[in-house]
Amino acid sequence: METAIVTLATAESSSSENTNTNKMIMSSSSIATSSSSSPPTLSRYESQKRRDWNTFGQYLKNHRPPLSLSRCSSAHVLEFLRYLDQFGKTKVHNQICPFFGHPNPPAPCPCPLRQAWGSLDALIGRLRAAFEENGGKPEANPFGARAIRLYLREVRDLQSKARGISYEKKKRKRPPPQLTSSAPLPLPPSSSTTGAT
């Protein structure tokens, strides 16, 4: 009889432990489910980087013949950058254009629209990071190749001349230091001196 009671008590305690364990598993799985159902929102930079990476991947798929990422070279990246020029919104004047070197031309002209240098520079930075995040080796990164840096420098120089805009980094203006006078400020008259006669 005593053995039966001990066995029953042991069974009840193990049953309550199992119930508690099950509750803990269920609550932890519900936490995991709720956290996995709402992925963390990406920053603007991360979202843009993902879009750029997908765009470049699509470009490689549509390439004739289609290219795999492992066979992609700096020459293909240059092709991609030139391809993007057709979607550009920056007017880049030819040397024969009367508005060559004018940042704000007074009239329309037939000069082509291109991708702005700053946009291309930022794009290459994002793609360079995305390449390594997606398993690419830093030493094989086509976006970090010397040819790409030279191309970007060439685009920057051409656009700065054609549009009359300097791309040199401007020095940040510091506010002028406030002058402190050594003379003490006059004190306002007190009511006790004005009231006395």
PDB file of C-alpha atoms in Angstrom:
ATOM      1  CA  MET A   1       0.000   0.000   0.000  1.00  0.00           C
ATOM      2  CA  GLU A   2       2.756   2.411   0.962  1.00  0.00           C
ATOM      3  CA  THR A   3       4.591   1.541  -2.255  1.00  0.00           C
ATOM      4  CA  ALA A   4       1.466   2.317  -4.260  1.00  0.00           C
ATOM      5  CA  ILE A   5       1.109   5.741  -2.527  1.00  0.00           C
ATOM      6  CA  VAL A   6       4.786   6.585  -3.112  1.00  0.00           C
ATOM      7  CA  THR A   7       4.480   5.555  -6.770  1.00  0.00           C
ATOM      8  CA  LEU A   8       1.303   7.629  -7.129  1.00  0.00           C
ATOM      9  CA  ALA A   9       2.941  10.652  -5.457  1.00  0.00           C
ATOM     10  CA  THR A  10       5.990  10.287  -7.715  1.00  0.00           C
ATOM     11  CA  ALA A  11       3.751  10.000 -10.762  1.00  0.00           C
ATOM     12  CA  GLU A  12       1.806  13.123  -9.700  1.00  0.00           C
ATOM     13  CA  SER A  13       4.994  15.142  -9.105  1.00  0.00           C
ATOM     14  CA  SER A  14       6.485  14.021 -12.429  1.00  0.00           C
ATOM     15  CA  SER A  15       3.146  14.812 -14.080  1.00  0.00           C
ATOM     16  CA  SER A  16       3.145  18.354 -12.642  1.00  0.00           C
ATOM     17  CA  GLU A  17       6.809  18.781 -13.698  1.00  0.00           C
ATOM     18  CA  ASN A  18       5.888  17.662 -17.217  1.00  0.00           C
ATOM     19  CA  THR A  19       2.985  20.120 -17.252  1.00  0.00           C
ATOM     20  CA  ASN A  20       5.297  22.950 -16.139  1.00  0.00           C
ATOM     21  CA  THR A  21       7.889  21.888 -18.705  1.00  0.00           C
ATOM     22  CA  ASN A  22       5.228  21.792 -21.423  1.00  0.00           C
ATOM     23  CA  LYS A  23       4.022  25.261 -20.416  1.00  0.00           C
ATOM     24  CA  MET A  24       7.590  26.570 -20.595  1.00  0.00           C
ATOM     25  CA  ILE A  25       8.138  24.972 -24.023  1.00  0.00           C
ATOM     26  CA  MET A  26       4.844  26.356 -25.319  1.00  0.00           C
ATOM     27  CA  SER A  27       5.577  29.872 -24.039  1.00  0.00           C
ATOM     28  CA  SER A  28       9.103  29.858 -25.448  1.00  0.00           C
ATOM     29  CA  SER A  29       7.852  28.550 -28.800  1.00  0.00           C
ATOM     30  CA  SER A  30       5.169  31.237 -28.898  1.00  0.00           C
ATOM     31  CA  ILE A  31       7.845  33.848 -28.209  1.00  0.00           C
ATOM     32  CA  ALA A  32       9.975  32.395 -31.004  1.00  0.00           C
ATOM     33  CA  THR A  33       6.958  32.341 -33.333  1.00  0.00           C
ATOM     34  CA  SER A  34       6.025  35.930 -32.578  1.00  0.00           C
ATOM     35  CA  SER A  35       9.591  37.127 -33.069  1.00  0.00           C
ATOM     36  CA  SER A  36      10.022  35.166 -36.303  1.00  0.00           C
ATOM     37  CA  SER A  37       6.657  36.274 -37.700  1.00  0.00           C
ATOM     38  CA  SER A  38       7.680  39.948 -37.550  1.00  0.00           C
ATOM     39  CA  PRO A  39      11.207  40.278 -38.957  1.00  0.00           C
ATOM     40  CA  PRO A  40      13.176  43.308 -37.799  1.00  0.00           C
ATOM     41  CA  THR A  41      12.708  46.326 -40.028  1.00  0.00           C
ATOM     42  CA  LEU A  42      15.747  47.051 -42.154  1.00  0.00           C
ATOM     43  CA  SER A  43      17.405  50.433 -42.168  1.00  0.00           C
ATOM     44  CA  ARG A  44      17.130  52.552 -45.286  1.00  0.00           C
ATOM     45  CA  TYR A  45      20.724  51.684 -46.197  1.00  0.00           C
ATOM     46  CA  GLU A  46      20.135  47.916 -45.775  1.00  0.00           C
ATOM     47  CA  SER A  47      16.930  48.049 -47.836  1.00  0.00           C
ATOM     48  CA  GLN A  48      18.668  49.962 -50.608  1.00  0.00           C
ATOM     49  CA  LYS A  49      21.617  47.563 -50.508  1.00  0.00           C
ATOM     50  CA  ARG A  50      19.278  44.577 -50.894  1.00  0.00           C
ATOM     51  CA  ARG A  51      17.462  46.226 -53.828  1.00  0.00           C
ATOM     52  CA  ASP A  52      20.763  47.081 -55.528  1.00  0.00           C
ATOM     53  CA  TRP A  53      22.045  43.535 -55.055  1.00  0.00           C
ATOM     54  CA  ASN A  54      18.833  42.088 -56.529  1.00  0.00           C
ATOM     55  CA  THR A  55      19.056  44.504 -59.479  1.00  0.00           C
ATOM     56  CA  PHE A  56      22.646  43.464 -60.171  1.00  0.00           C
ATOM     57  CA  GLY A  57      21.666  39.774 -59.892  1.00  0.00           C
ATOM     58  CA  GLN A  58      18.877  40.361 -62.409  1.00  0.00           C
ATOM     59  CA  TYR A  59      21.353  42.091 -64.724  1.00  0.00           C
ATOM     60  CA  LEU A  60      23.638  39.033 -64.583  1.00  0.00           C
ATOM     61  CA  LYS A  61      20.702  36.706 -65.364  1.00  0.00           C
ATOM     62  CA  ASN A  62      19.651  38.821 -68.356  1.00  0.00           C
ATOM     63  CA  HIS A  63      23.227  39.098 -69.628  1.00  0.00           C
ATOM     64  CA  ARG A  64      23.934  37.373 -72.939  1.00  0.00           C
ATOM     65  CA  PRO A  65      25.198  34.762 -72.148  1.00  0.00           C
ATOM     66  CA  PRO A  66      23.917  34.688 -68.549  1.00  0.00           C
ATOM     67  CA  LEU A  67      26.666  35.160 -65.975  1.00  0.00           C
ATOM     68  CA  SER A  68      27.193  33.572 -62.597  1.00  0.00           C
ATOM     69  CA  LEU A  69      28.491  35.762 -59.798  1.00  0.00           C
ATOM     70  CA  SER A  70      31.696  33.728 -59.597  1.00  0.00           C
ATOM     71  CA  ARG A  71      32.499  34.615 -63.238  1.00  0.00           C
ATOM     72  CA  CYS A  72      31.668  38.310 -62.808  1.00  0.00           C
ATOM     73  CA  SER A  73      34.619  40.667 -63.316  1.00  0.00           C
ATOM     74  CA  SER A  74      35.204  44.406 -63.080  1.00  0.00           C
ATOM     75  CA  ALA A  75      34.497  44.599 -66.841  1.00  0.00           C
ATOM     76  CA  HIS A  76      30.969  43.327 -66.196  1.00  0.00           C
ATOM     77  CA  VAL A  77      30.522  45.863 -63.381  1.00  0.00           C
ATOM     78  CA  LEU A  78      31.575  48.642 -65.790  1.00  0.00           C
ATOM     79  CA  GLU A  79      29.018  47.344 -68.328  1.00  0.00           C
ATOM     80  CA  PHE A  80      26.382  47.474 -65.593  1.00  0.00           C
ATOM     81  CA  LEU A  81      27.273  51.080 -64.662  1.00  0.00           C
ATOM     82  CA  ARG A  82      27.083  52.169 -68.312  1.00  0.00           C
ATOM     83  CA  TYR A  83      23.768  50.330 -68.665  1.00  0.00           C
ATOM     84  CA  LEU A  84      22.393  52.333 -65.714  1.00  0.00           C
ATOM     85  CA  ASP A  85      23.132  55.616 -67.507  1.00  0.00           C
ATOM     86  CA  GLN A  86      19.964  55.213 -69.577  1.00  0.00           C
ATOM     87  CA  PHE A  87      17.960  55.690 -66.351  1.00  0.00           C
ATOM     88  CA  GLY A  88      19.961  58.732 -65.235  1.00  0.00           C
ATOM     89  CA  LYS A  89      18.436  62.121 -64.438  1.00  0.00           C
ATOM     90  CA  THR A  90      21.563  64.286 -64.434  1.00  0.00           C
ATOM     91  CA  LYS A  91      22.210  66.433 -67.513  1.00  0.00           C
ATOM     92  CA  VAL A  92      25.858  66.144 -68.533  1.00  0.00           C
ATOM     93  CA  HIS A  93      26.797  68.704 -71.205  1.00  0.00           C
ATOM     94  CA  ASN A  94      29.058  67.865 -74.146  1.00  0.00           C
ATOM     95  CA  GLN A  95      32.081  70.086 -74.733  1.00  0.00           C
ATOM     96  CA  ILE A  96      30.479  71.597 -77.841  1.00  0.00           C
ATOM     97  CA  CYS A  97      27.324  72.529 -75.894  1.00  0.00           C
ATOM     98  CA  PRO A  98      27.019  76.285 -75.192  1.00  0.00           C
ATOM     99  CA  PHE A  99      26.043  75.403 -71.605  1.00  0.00           C
ATOM    100  CA  PHE A 100      29.170  73.331 -70.945  1.00  0.00           C
ATOM    101  CA  GLY A 101      30.438  74.301 -67.488  1.00  0.00           C
ATOM    102  CA  HIS A 102      27.186  76.001 -66.398  1.00  0.00           C
ATOM    103  CA  PRO A 103      25.558  74.465 -63.308  1.00  0.00           C
ATOM    104  CA  ASN A 104      22.135  75.981 -64.133  1.00  0.00           C
ATOM    105  CA  PRO A 105      21.653  76.310 -67.917  1.00  0.00           C
ATOM    106  CA  PRO A 106      19.045  78.910 -68.917  1.00  0.00           C
ATOM    107  CA  ALA A 107      17.517  76.776 -71.694  1.00  0.00           C
ATOM    108  CA  PRO A 108      17.098  73.115 -72.660  1.00  0.00           C
ATOM    109  CA  CYS A 109      19.761  71.360 -74.728  1.00  0.00           C
ATOM    110  CA  PRO A 110      20.102  67.935 -76.402  1.00  0.00           C
ATOM    111  CA  CYS A 111      22.892  66.720 -74.090  1.00  0.00           C
ATOM    112  CA  PRO A 112      22.362  63.246 -72.572  1.00  0.00           C
ATOM    113  CA  LEU A 113      21.077  62.396 -69.125  1.00  0.00           C
ATOM    114  CA  ARG A 114      23.420  60.268 -67.026  1.00  0.00           C
ATOM    115  CA  GLN A 115      23.636  58.767 -63.585  1.00  0.00           C
ATOM    116  CA  ALA A 116      25.115  61.328 -61.197  1.00  0.00           C
ATOM    117  CA  TRP A 117      28.600  60.559 -59.940  1.00  0.00           C
ATOM    118  CA  GLY A 118      27.476  60.612 -56.293  1.00  0.00           C
ATOM    119  CA  SER A 119      24.758  58.030 -57.007  1.00  0.00           C
ATOM    120  CA  LEU A 120      27.210  55.710 -58.763  1.00  0.00           C
ATOM    121  CA  ASP A 121      29.765  56.075 -55.981  1.00  0.00           C
ATOM    122  CA  ALA A 122      27.180  55.199 -53.304  1.00  0.00           C
ATOM    123  CA  LEU A 123      25.858  52.302 -55.402  1.00  0.00           C
ATOM    124  CA  ILE A 124      29.333  50.765 -55.763  1.00  0.00           C
ATOM    125  CA  GLY A 125      29.858  51.068 -52.008  1.00  0.00           C
ATOM    126  CA  ARG A 126      26.618  49.198 -51.293  1.00  0.00           C
ATOM    127  CA  LEU A 127      27.315  46.487 -53.905  1.00  0.00           C
ATOM    128  CA  ARG A 128      30.848  46.022 -52.619  1.00  0.00           C
ATOM    129  CA  ALA A 129      29.485  45.368 -49.118  1.00  0.00           C
ATOM    130  CA  ALA A 130      26.675  43.123 -50.423  1.00  0.00           C
ATOM    131  CA  PHE A 131      29.133  41.006 -52.439  1.00  0.00           C
ATOM    132  CA  GLU A 132      31.073  40.092 -49.287  1.00  0.00           C
ATOM    133  CA  GLU A 133      27.902  39.588 -47.228  1.00  0.00           C
ATOM    134  CA  ASN A 134      26.711  37.087 -49.836  1.00  0.00           C
ATOM    135  CA  GLY A 135      29.800  34.896 -49.585  1.00  0.00           C
ATOM    136  CA  GLY A 136      32.195  36.682 -51.926  1.00  0.00           C
ATOM    137  CA  LYS A 137      35.858  36.902 -50.962  1.00  0.00           C
ATOM    138  CA  PRO A 138      37.196  40.447 -50.415  1.00  0.00           C
ATOM    139  CA  GLU A 139      40.206  39.830 -52.665  1.00  0.00           C
ATOM    140  CA  ALA A 140      37.889  38.710 -55.509  1.00  0.00           C
ATOM    141  CA  ASN A 141      35.406  41.580 -55.107  1.00  0.00           C
ATOM    142  CA  PRO A 142      34.834  43.041 -58.615  1.00  0.00           C
ATOM    143  CA  PHE A 143      33.265  46.185 -57.118  1.00  0.00           C
ATOM    144  CA  GLY A 144      36.517  47.066 -55.364  1.00  0.00           C
ATOM    145  CA  ALA A 145      38.704  46.675 -58.451  1.00  0.00           C
ATOM    146  CA  ARG A 146      41.060  49.441 -59.539  1.00  0.00           C
ATOM    147  CA  ALA A 147      39.222  49.764 -62.884  1.00  0.00           C
ATOM    148  CA  ILE A 148      36.025  50.711 -61.011  1.00  0.00           C
ATOM    149  CA  ARG A 149      37.805  53.362 -58.922  1.00  0.00           C
ATOM    150  CA  LEU A 150      39.351  54.849 -62.076  1.00  0.00           C
ATOM    151  CA  TYR A 151      35.994  54.868 -63.852  1.00  0.00           C
ATOM    152  CA  LEU A 152      34.307  56.653 -60.938  1.00  0.00           C
ATOM    153  CA  ARG A 153      37.096  59.230 -60.813  1.00  0.00           C
ATOM    154  CA  GLU A 154      36.727  59.799 -64.566  1.00  0.00           C
ATOM    155  CA  VAL A 155      32.941  60.240 -64.259  1.00  0.00           C
ATOM    156  CA  ARG A 156      33.397  62.657 -61.360  1.00  0.00           C
ATOM    157  CA  ASP A 157      35.930  64.777 -63.250  1.00  0.00           C
ATOM    158  CA  LEU A 158      33.856  64.809 -66.445  1.00  0.00           C
ATOM    159  CA  GLN A 159      30.679  65.777 -64.627  1.00  0.00           C
ATOM    160  CA  SER A 160      32.363  68.459 -62.531  1.00  0.00           C
ATOM    161  CA  LYS A 161      33.692  70.127 -65.719  1.00  0.00           C
ATOM    162  CA  ALA A 162      30.523  69.639 -67.781  1.00  0.00           C
ATOM    163  CA  ARG A 163      28.180  70.918 -65.095  1.00  0.00           C
ATOM    164  CA  GLY A 164      30.487  73.477 -63.535  1.00  0.00           C
ATOM    165  CA  ILE A 165      30.145  71.855 -60.111  1.00  0.00           C
ATOM    166  CA  SER A 166      33.075  71.197 -57.829  1.00  0.00           C
ATOM    167  CA  TYR A 167      32.997  67.834 -56.084  1.00  0.00           C
ATOM    168  CA  GLU A 168      35.764  68.709 -53.652  1.00  0.00           C
ATOM    169  CA  LYS A 169      34.735  68.245 -50.050  1.00  0.00           C
ATOM    170  CA  LYS A 170      33.777  71.563 -48.589  1.00  0.00           C
ATOM    171  CA  LYS A 171      35.290  72.484 -45.269  1.00  0.00           C
ATOM    172  CA  ARG A 172      32.726  72.723 -42.558  1.00  0.00           C
ATOM    173  CA  LYS A 173      32.251  76.289 -41.472  1.00  0.00           C
ATOM    174  CA  ARG A 174      32.685  76.765 -37.788  1.00  0.00           C
ATOM    175  CA  PRO A 175      30.543  79.372 -36.077  1.00  0.00           C
ATOM    176  CA  PRO A 176      32.544  82.497 -35.218  1.00  0.00           C
ATOM    177  CA  PRO A 177      33.576  82.620 -31.564  1.00  0.00           C
ATOM    178  CA  GLN A 178      31.358  84.792 -29.419  1.00  0.00           C
ATOM    179  CA  LEU A 179      33.051  87.914 -28.197  1.00  0.00           C
ATOM    180  CA  THR A 180      33.185  88.306 -24.458  1.00  0.00           C
ATOM    181  CA  SER A 181      33.712  91.822 -23.242  1.00  0.00           C
ATOM    182  CA  SER A 182      35.819  92.419 -20.177  1.00  0.00           C
ATOM    183  CA  ALA A 183      33.607  95.284 -19.010  1.00  0.00           C
ATOM    184  CA  PRO A 184      30.915  94.225 -16.514  1.00  0.00           C
ATOM    185  CA  LEU A 185      27.324  94.474 -17.646  1.00  0.00           C
ATOM    186  CA  PRO A 186      25.319  97.320 -16.073  1.00  0.00           C
ATOM    187  CA  LEU A 187      22.947  96.206 -13.337  1.00  0.00           C
ATOM    188  CA  PRO A 188      19.284  97.142 -13.567  1.00  0.00           C
ATOM    189  CA  PRO A 189      18.204  99.797 -11.036  1.00  0.00           C
ATOM    190  CA  SER A 190      16.748  98.294  -7.878  1.00  0.00           C
ATOM    191  CA  SER A 191      13.391  99.426  -6.489  1.00  0.00           C
ATOM    192  CA  SER A 192      14.940 100.406  -3.132  1.00  0.00           C
ATOM    193  CA  THR A 193      17.157 103.096  -4.703  1.00  0.00           C
ATOM    194  CA  THR A 194      14.451 104.474  -6.985  1.00  0.00           C
ATOM    195  CA  GLY A 195      11.880 104.733  -4.212  1.00  0.00           C
ATOM    196  CA  ALA A 196      14.179 106.620  -1.800  1.00  0.00           C
ATOM    197  CA  THR A 197      14.073 110.465  -1.840  1.00  0.00           C
TER     198      THR A 197
END
